[in-house]
């Protein structure tokens, strides 16, 4: 139970004893920290139903609670607000017990779909947000006790495959693909680079020349029917692409439990279509097979979902529906969450409606489209390289690492390290900068990519948080606590000053903030929290002696605060998928 929940429970008892509805008893952190630590505003709504003046109700509640050891003071203010201060002993207990609450009642399975890179193309900056946010949500839900599974859901089945394969065939260079030795990293990279250059050219040519495009479509259809050489070529292209994805995502510390793609859903399409036809949901429209999904009260037109085009090819919506069939069969998830570019919201509206109306997904299963905004350049337009092209994700990661190294130099940090440790620290700092800059924004909002700002050691940045965490680690080491993770810090808070109390209070908010992030799928609230916590720590560190404190009891009490701050800060960073170096 978090501190606010503990207080709420005490207030609920008081409300119930006075025959007032317990739901009004909620206690929350006060908006005005100079007036109170916590507040309960339930006397006002309770007055409405009981007919008594709110201040009288507040007085009755206070009378019941004032002798409880949790409270230092309970004051009635204004029309009937109850302002609460807790005792340091009560606070201390909660600081000691600060933890991540278990929120999954039955270990429910949640499938998260994020990333979605297309094979045979380089991953680019557009893949950064969905990957980072999706992976963070996976971590958060897993920490809350859900069986959270991340699925990469690669785009490995569309016309882009046909375009690329036809180009190899037409130029007589199939061997470039077929002879690639997957165990040889140099060969893998070479093929990947070749595809990277070849695909945009081939795609441009096919858009200009209808006969090329027709060939590409046929090749795609042949692939989907399992014909050679398409099937083998495709397999090779996919394998090589997966290696590149593993590297990019690995660098970002973004993980997936399931490495499947659109192709894996293909076998489910035909049986699904049969059933939908029988049920009358799938109908013919101008030669295509579609599922009408509009509703009477639609404000905007929602077009039917196309399952088969006139030429019999399947579409993006077909694979997404079939993937849902597959996921229901394999995992029976309680929820499916899609972390995808906001601009695909209509597509998911169609898919969700189609699977609901046909009963593929039961009513009680949650389907959520958690759309993400775009990462823009400093000009406010979607981020581009200096030359105006799309930036490769690998290049962006390199840029962030190089900048982080520069920053470490500027700040004279990580100086006495071996080159390899320094590079490792720079890498962690660079990735922390990228991820934190992304995660601190509301999920659906666009934001501006500003490498200069996000890599600074001051301000609301990933590097600032790492720096604070490392500083606490080093302080605890100096105090002789080496195995920080396995130490038990049993000390209570002793004779604390207002700065210490503020930090302690802030630590106890952690479980509530975590719950909010779980409930609304909003990692940014954890970012806000981590930043404010680091700031509270900073002022505590600036105001209080720690290692130099002569009173041993007070020193232990302060070290206890340091240790709990480190614990909460690193837990938060872990949830955000940000690794903390040992030293800097
Ligand atoms: N591959 C898709 C694209 O590049 C993104 C996939 C998103 N996930 C999904 N289940 N449709 O636009």
PDB file of N, CA and C and ligand atoms in Angstrom, residues 113-118 127 152-155 262 316 320 327 338-340 344 347-348, ligand 1:
ATOM      1  N   UNK A 113       2.387  -4.469 -29.577  1.00  0.00           N
ATOM      2  CA  UNK A 113       2.871  -4.495 -30.956  1.00  0.00           C
ATOM      3  C   UNK A 113       3.577  -3.164 -31.191  1.00  0.00           C
ATOM      4  N   UNK A 114       4.880  -3.203 -31.314  1.00  0.00           N
ATOM      5  CA  UNK A 114       5.616  -1.943 -31.514  1.00  0.00           C
ATOM      6  C   UNK A 114       6.827  -2.169 -32.411  1.00  0.00           C
ATOM      7  N   UNK A 115       7.298  -1.119 -32.971  1.00  0.00           N
ATOM      8  CA  UNK A 115       8.449  -1.257 -33.853  1.00  0.00           C
ATOM      9  C   UNK A 115       7.990  -1.330 -35.294  1.00  0.00           C
ATOM     10  N   UNK A 116       7.579  -2.535 -35.692  1.00  0.00           N
ATOM     11  CA  UNK A 116       7.027  -2.727 -37.026  1.00  0.00           C
ATOM     12  C   UNK A 116       7.922  -2.315 -38.178  1.00  0.00           C
ATOM     13  N   UNK A 117       9.264  -2.518 -38.078  1.00  0.00           N
ATOM     14  CA  UNK A 117      10.099  -2.115 -39.214  1.00  0.00           C
ATOM     15  C   UNK A 117       9.858  -3.031 -40.411  1.00  0.00           C
ATOM     16  N   UNK A 118      10.054  -2.482 -41.586  1.00  0.00           N
ATOM     17  CA  UNK A 118       9.893  -3.284 -42.796  1.00  0.00           C
ATOM     18  C   UNK A 118      11.218  -3.907 -43.171  1.00  0.00           C
ATOM     19  N   UNK A 127      11.383   4.841 -36.685  1.00  0.00           N
ATOM     20  CA  UNK A 127      11.219   3.640 -35.855  1.00  0.00           C
ATOM     21  C   UNK A 127      11.650   3.861 -34.411  1.00  0.00           C
ATOM     22  N   UNK A 152       7.514  -7.726 -32.427  1.00  0.00           N
ATOM     23  CA  UNK A 152       8.099  -6.759 -33.364  1.00  0.00           C
ATOM     24  C   UNK A 152       7.223  -6.548 -34.602  1.00  0.00           C
ATOM     25  N   UNK A 153       6.463  -7.539 -34.963  1.00  0.00           N
ATOM     26  CA  UNK A 153       5.565  -7.463 -36.120  1.00  0.00           C
ATOM     27  C   UNK A 153       6.195  -6.756 -37.329  1.00  0.00           C
ATOM     28  N   UNK A 154       7.204  -7.434 -37.882  1.00  0.00           N
ATOM     29  CA  UNK A 154       7.909  -6.870 -39.045  1.00  0.00           C
ATOM     30  C   UNK A 154       7.000  -6.778 -40.255  1.00  0.00           C
ATOM     31  N   UNK A 155       7.264  -5.772 -41.069  1.00  0.00           N
ATOM     32  CA  UNK A 155       6.577  -5.687 -42.362  1.00  0.00           C
ATOM     33  C   UNK A 155       7.388  -6.505 -43.357  1.00  0.00           C
ATOM     34  N   UNK A 262       4.386 -10.015 -40.632  1.00  0.00           N
ATOM     35  CA  UNK A 262       3.116 -10.147 -41.351  1.00  0.00           C
ATOM     36  C   UNK A 262       3.012 -11.507 -42.033  1.00  0.00           C
ATOM     37  N   UNK A 316      -2.835  -4.649 -45.954  1.00  0.00           N
ATOM     38  CA  UNK A 316      -2.327  -4.364 -44.608  1.00  0.00           C
ATOM     39  C   UNK A 316      -3.369  -4.759 -43.542  1.00  0.00           C
ATOM     40  N   UNK A 320      -3.244  -7.601 -40.441  1.00  0.00           N
ATOM     41  CA  UNK A 320      -3.450  -7.199 -39.049  1.00  0.00           C
ATOM     42  C   UNK A 320      -4.595  -7.983 -38.413  1.00  0.00           C
ATOM     43  N   UNK A 327      -2.785 -14.288 -32.539  1.00  0.00           N
ATOM     44  CA  UNK A 327      -2.451 -13.944 -31.149  1.00  0.00           C
ATOM     45  C   UNK A 327      -3.485 -14.494 -30.175  1.00  0.00           C
ATOM     46  N   UNK A 338      -1.309  -1.443 -29.415  1.00  0.00           N
ATOM     47  CA  UNK A 338      -0.520  -1.112 -30.605  1.00  0.00           C
ATOM     48  C   UNK A 338       0.146   0.232 -30.410  1.00  0.00           C
ATOM     49  N   UNK A 339       1.469   0.212 -30.451  1.00  0.00           N
ATOM     50  CA  UNK A 339       2.200   1.467 -30.335  1.00  0.00           C
ATOM     51  C   UNK A 339       2.728   1.767 -31.737  1.00  0.00           C
ATOM     52  N   UNK A 340       1.977   2.569 -32.437  1.00  0.00           N
ATOM     53  CA  UNK A 340       2.219   2.794 -33.862  1.00  0.00           C
ATOM     54  C   UNK A 340       2.017   4.281 -34.135  1.00  0.00           C
ATOM     55  N   UNK A 344      -1.707   6.271 -38.303  1.00  0.00           N
ATOM     56  CA  UNK A 344      -2.378   5.038 -38.720  1.00  0.00           C
ATOM     57  C   UNK A 344      -3.657   4.774 -37.926  1.00  0.00           C
ATOM     58  N   UNK A 347      -6.677   3.170 -39.824  1.00  0.00           N
ATOM     59  CA  UNK A 347      -6.442   1.753 -40.129  1.00  0.00           C
ATOM     60  C   UNK A 347      -6.810   0.874 -38.930  1.00  0.00           C
ATOM     61  N   UNK A 348      -6.355   1.280 -37.740  1.00  0.00           N
ATOM     62  CA  UNK A 348      -6.635   0.453 -36.562  1.00  0.00           C
ATOM     63  C   UNK A 348      -8.103   0.521 -36.150  1.00  0.00           C
TER      64      UNK A 348
HETATM   65  N1  LIG B   1       5.203  -2.002 -40.897  1.00  0.00           N
HETATM   66  C1  LIG B   1       4.264  -0.951 -40.645  1.00  0.00           C
HETATM   67  C2  LIG B   1       4.733   0.333 -41.289  1.00  0.00           C
HETATM   68  O1  LIG B   1       5.874   0.446 -41.664  1.00  0.00           O
HETATM   69  C3  LIG B   1       4.056  -0.709 -39.176  1.00  0.00           C
HETATM   70  C4  LIG B   1       3.458  -1.865 -38.451  1.00  0.00           C
HETATM   71  C5  LIG B   1       2.658  -1.469 -37.265  1.00  0.00           C
HETATM   72  N2  LIG B   1       2.019  -2.582 -36.622  1.00  0.00           N
HETATM   73  C6  LIG B   1       0.911  -3.172 -37.076  1.00  0.00           C
HETATM   74  N3  LIG B   1       0.425  -4.190 -36.446  1.00  0.00           N
HETATM   75  N4  LIG B   1       0.331  -2.769 -38.185  1.00  0.00           N
HETATM   76  O2  LIG B   1       3.936   1.251 -41.421  1.00  0.00           O
END
